[in-house]
JSON list of C-alpha atoms in Angstrom, two decimals:
[
{"chain": "A", "resi": 689, "resn": "MET", "atom": "CA", "xyz": [7.95, -3.82, 4.29]},
{"chain": "A", "resi": 690, "resn": "ALA", "atom": "CA", "xyz": [6.77, -0.26, 4.65]},
{"chain": "A", "resi": 691, "resn": "LYS", "atom": "CA", "xyz": [9.16, 2.40, 3.50]},
{"chain": "A", "resi": 692, "resn": "TYR", "atom": "CA", "xyz": [8.05, 4.80, 6.23]},
{"chain": "A", "resi": 693, "resn": "THR", "atom": "CA", "xyz": [7.08, 3.99, 9.80]},
{"chain": "A", "resi": 694, "resn": "ARG", "atom": "CA", "xyz": [3.62, 4.77, 11.13]},
{"chain": "A", "resi": 695, "resn": "GLU", "atom": "CA", "xyz": [5.17, 7.60, 13.17]},
{"chain": "A", "resi": 696, "resn": "GLN", "atom": "CA", "xyz": [6.79, 9.13, 10.08]},
{"chain": "A", "resi": 697, "resn": "ARG", "atom": "CA", "xyz": [3.51, 8.98, 8.18]},
{"chain": "A", "resi": 698, "resn": "GLN", "atom": "CA", "xyz": [1.66, 10.50, 11.14]},
{"chain": "A", "resi": 699, "resn": "ARG", "atom": "CA", "xyz": [4.18, 13.36, 11.40]},
{"chain": "A", "resi": 700, "resn": "ALA", "atom": "CA", "xyz": [3.82, 14.09, 7.68]},
{"chain": "A", "resi": 701, "resn": "VAL", "atom": "CA", "xyz": [0.01, 14.13, 7.92]},
{"chain": "A", "resi": 702, "resn": "GLU", "atom": "CA", "xyz": [0.09, 16.43, 10.97]},
{"chain": "A", "resi": 703, "resn": "LEU", "atom": "CA", "xyz": [2.27, 18.88, 9.05]},
{"chain": "A", "resi": 704, "resn": "TYR", "atom": "CA", "xyz": [0.02, 18.54, 6.00]},
{"chain": "A", "resi": 705, "resn": "VAL", "atom": "CA", "xyz": [-2.97, 19.59, 8.11]},
{"chain": "A", "resi": 706, "resn": "LYS", "atom": "CA", "xyz": [-0.95, 22.33, 9.84]},
{"chain": "A", "resi": 707, "resn": "TYR", "atom": "CA", "xyz": [0.18, 23.76, 6.47]},
{"chain": "A", "resi": 708, "resn": "GLU", "atom": "CA", "xyz": [-3.42, 23.75, 5.18]},
{"chain": "A", "resi": 709, "resn": "CYS", "atom": "CA", "xyz": [-2.90, 20.77, 2.83]},
{"chain": "A", "resi": 710, "resn": "CYS", "atom": "CA", "xyz": [0.15, 22.22, 1.11]},
{"chain": "A", "resi": 711, "resn": "ALA", "atom": "CA", "xyz": [2.15, 19.16, 0.12]},
{"chain": "A", "resi": 712, "resn": "ALA", "atom": "CA", "xyz": [5.11, 21.20, -1.13]},
{"chain": "A", "resi": 713, "resn": "ASP", "atom": "CA", "xyz": [5.73, 22.68, 2.33]},
{"chain": "A", "resi": 714, "resn": "VAL", "atom": "CA", "xyz": [5.63, 19.26, 4.00]},
{"chain": "A", "resi": 715, "resn": "ILE", "atom": "CA", "xyz": [7.96, 17.73, 1.43]},
{"chain": "A", "resi": 716, "resn": "ARG", "atom": "CA", "xyz": [10.33, 20.70, 1.71]},
{"chain": "A", "resi": 717, "resn": "GLU", "atom": "CA", "xyz": [10.48, 20.37, 5.51]},
{"chain": "A", "resi": 718, "resn": "LEU", "atom": "CA", "xyz": [10.69, 16.59, 5.82]},
{"chain": "A", "resi": 719, "resn": "GLY", "atom": "CA", "xyz": [12.28, 15.59, 2.53]},
{"chain": "A", "resi": 720, "resn": "TYR", "atom": "CA", "xyz": [9.59, 12.95, 2.06]},
{"chain": "A", "resi": 721, "resn": "PRO", "atom": "CA", "xyz": [7.06, 11.67, 0.87]},
{"chain": "A", "resi": 722, "resn": "SER", "atom": "CA", "xyz": [5.76, 12.17, -2.66]},
{"chain": "A", "resi": 723, "resn": "ARG", "atom": "CA", "xyz": [2.63, 14.27, -3.15]},
{"chain": "A", "resi": 724, "resn": "GLU", "atom": "CA", "xyz": [0.61, 11.18, -4.00]},
{"chain": "A", "resi": 725, "resn": "ALA", "atom": "CA", "xyz": [1.76, 9.29, -0.90]},
{"chain": "A", "resi": 726, "resn": "LEU", "atom": "CA", "xyz": [1.01, 12.27, 1.33]},
{"chain": "A", "resi": 727, "resn": "ARG", "atom": "CA", "xyz": [-2.49, 12.65, -0.08]},
{"chain": "A", "resi": 728, "resn": "MET", "atom": "CA", "xyz": [-3.08, 8.91, 0.37]},
{"chain": "A", "resi": 729, "resn": "TRP", "atom": "CA", "xyz": [-1.85, 9.04, 3.99]},
{"chain": "A", "resi": 730, "resn": "HIS", "atom": "CA", "xyz": [-4.09, 12.05, 4.63]},
{"chain": "A", "resi": 731, "resn": "ARG", "atom": "CA", "xyz": [-7.09, 10.20, 3.14]},
{"chain": "A", "resi": 732, "resn": "ASP", "atom": "CA", "xyz": [-6.32, 7.22, 5.40]},
{"chain": "A", "resi": 733, "resn": "TRP", "atom": "CA", "xyz": [-6.06, 9.57, 8.38]},
{"chain": "A", "resi": 734, "resn": "LEU", "atom": "CA", "xyz": [-9.45, 11.12, 7.57]},
{"chain": "A", "resi": 735, "resn": "ASP", "atom": "CA", "xyz": [-10.99, 7.65, 7.27]},
{"chain": "A", "resi": 736, "resn": "GLU", "atom": "CA", "xyz": [-9.41, 6.72, 10.61]},
{"chain": "A", "resi": 737, "resn": "GLN", "atom": "CA", "xyz": [-10.90, 9.80, 12.25]},
{"chain": "A", "resi": 738, "resn": "GLY", "atom": "CA", "xyz": [-14.34, 8.98, 10.83]},
{"chain": "A", "resi": 739, "resn": "THR", "atom": "CA", "xyz": [-14.47, 5.27, 11.53]},
{"chain": "A", "resi": 740, "resn": "GLY", "atom": "CA", "xyz": [-12.12, 4.88, 14.48]},
{"chain": "A", "resi": 741, "resn": "VAL", "atom": "CA", "xyz": [-10.41, 1.98, 12.71]},
{"chain": "A", "resi": 742, "resn": "SER", "atom": "CA", "xyz": [-6.74, 2.43, 11.90]},
{"chain": "A", "resi": 743, "resn": "SER", "atom": "CA", "xyz": [-5.49, 1.85, 8.38]},
{"chain": "A", "resi": 744, "resn": "GLN", "atom": "CA", "xyz": [-3.63, -1.36, 7.62]},
{"chain": "A", "resi": 745, "resn": "ARG", "atom": "CA", "xyz": [-1.61, 0.35, 4.90]},
{"chain": "A", "resi": 746, "resn": "GLY", "atom": "CA", "xyz": [2.06, -0.40, 5.27]},
{"chain": "A", "resi": 747, "resn": "GLU", "atom": "CA", "xyz": [1.49, -3.41, 7.49]},
{"chain": "A", "resi": 748, "resn": "ARG", "atom": "CA", "xyz": [3.55, -6.32, 6.34]},
{"chain": "A", "resi": 749, "resn": "TYR", "atom": "CA", "xyz": [1.73, -9.47, 5.33]},
{"chain": "A", "resi": 750, "resn": "ALA", "atom": "CA", "xyz": [3.13, -12.47, 7.19]},
{"chain": "A", "resi": 751, "resn": "ARG", "atom": "CA", "xyz": [3.65, -15.19, 4.60]},
{"chain": "A", "resi": 752, "resn": "TYR", "atom": "CA", "xyz": [4.71, -17.82, 7.15]},
{"chain": "A", "resi": 753, "resn": "THR", "atom": "CA", "xyz": [3.75, -18.28, 10.79]},
{"chain": "A", "resi": 754, "resn": "GLU", "atom": "CA", "xyz": [6.40, -18.23, 13.49]},
{"chain": "A", "resi": 755, "resn": "GLU", "atom": "CA", "xyz": [5.91, -21.98, 13.90]},
{"chain": "A", "resi": 756, "resn": "GLN", "atom": "CA", "xyz": [6.58, -22.61, 10.20]},
{"chain": "A", "resi": 757, "resn": "LYS", "atom": "CA", "xyz": [9.71, -20.44, 10.30]},
{"chain": "A", "resi": 758, "resn": "ARG", "atom": "CA", "xyz": [10.98, -22.25, 13.40]},
{"chain": "A", "resi": 759, "resn": "ALA", "atom": "CA", "xyz": [10.36, -25.67, 11.79]},
{"chain": "A", "resi": 760, "resn": "ALA", "atom": "CA", "xyz": [12.28, -24.64, 8.65]},
{"chain": "A", "resi": 761, "resn": "VAL", "atom": "CA", "xyz": [15.26, -23.39, 10.68]},
{"chain": "A", "resi": 762, "resn": "ASP", "atom": "CA", "xyz": [15.27, -26.51, 12.85]},
{"chain": "A", "resi": 763, "resn": "HIS", "atom": "CA", "xyz": [15.20, -28.71, 9.74]},
{"chain": "A", "resi": 764, "resn": "TYR", "atom": "CA", "xyz": [18.09, -26.81, 8.19]},
{"chain": "A", "resi": 765, "resn": "LEU", "atom": "CA", "xyz": [20.18, -27.02, 11.36]},
{"chain": "A", "resi": 766, "resn": "THR", "atom": "CA", "xyz": [19.44, -30.74, 11.76]},
{"chain": "A", "resi": 767, "resn": "HIS", "atom": "CA", "xyz": [19.72, -31.91, 8.15]},
{"chain": "A", "resi": 768, "resn": "GLY", "atom": "CA", "xyz": [21.84, -29.18, 6.56]},
{"chain": "A", "resi": 769, "resn": "CYS", "atom": "CA", "xyz": [19.37, -28.68, 3.71]},
{"chain": "A", "resi": 770, "resn": "VAL", "atom": "CA", "xyz": [16.37, -26.52, 2.90]},
{"chain": "A", "resi": 771, "resn": "LEU", "atom": "CA", "xyz": [12.90, -27.79, 3.59]},
{"chain": "A", "resi": 772, "resn": "ALA", "atom": "CA", "xyz": [10.83, -27.62, 0.39]},
{"chain": "A", "resi": 773, "resn": "SER", "atom": "CA", "xyz": [7.53, -25.86, 0.95]},
{"chain": "A", "resi": 774, "resn": "TRP", "atom": "CA", "xyz": [5.61, -28.01, -1.55]},
{"chain": "A", "resi": 775, "resn": "ARG", "atom": "CA", "xyz": [6.90, -31.32, -0.22]},
{"chain": "A", "resi": 776, "resn": "PRO", "atom": "CA", "xyz": [7.03, -32.57, 3.38]},
{"chain": "A", "resi": 777, "resn": "LEU", "atom": "CA", "xyz": [10.72, -33.53, 3.08]},
{"chain": "A", "resi": 778, "resn": "CYS", "atom": "CA", "xyz": [13.78, -32.03, 1.44]},
{"chain": "A", "resi": 779, "resn": "GLU", "atom": "CA", "xyz": [15.61, -33.87, -1.39]},
{"chain": "A", "resi": 780, "resn": "ARG", "atom": "CA", "xyz": [18.19, -35.47, 0.91]},
{"chain": "A", "resi": 781, "resn": "CYS", "atom": "CA", "xyz": [15.58, -36.53, 3.44]},
{"chain": "A", "resi": 782, "resn": "PHE", "atom": "CA", "xyz": [13.16, -37.61, 0.70]},
{"chain": "A", "resi": 783, "resn": "SER", "atom": "CA", "xyz": [15.71, -39.99, -0.89]},
{"chain": "A", "resi": 784, "resn": "ALA", "atom": "CA", "xyz": [16.48, -41.53, 2.50]},
{"chain": "A", "resi": 785, "resn": "VAL", "atom": "CA", "xyz": [12.87, -42.64, 2.96]}
]
C-alpha cells in the first residue's frame, strides 16, 4: 500500500514547483516526503504532463480477485478452515473426499 495518497503527493509536487524545486522548503512545510521521493514524484508529474498518462506509482497490486477473496471467505465460514491456494480443498475437506 502506498504510504502517501495521490492527493498528498500532488500537493507536495505543487509546492515543489512553487518553491522553484527547493525540496527543503517543501519538507519543512509538509513534514514529508524525503528528497528522493519528492524528486521521483516530480519526475512522474513531468512525465504525466508530457504524455497525458498518469503514473501507476503507489497503486496497489491486487494479488487476488474479488471473486477469489469471496470464495475463500465463504469456504472458511462454511468449513471453519482455510482454503489452501495450491490445492482445491483444505486439509479437512481433502481428507473427507
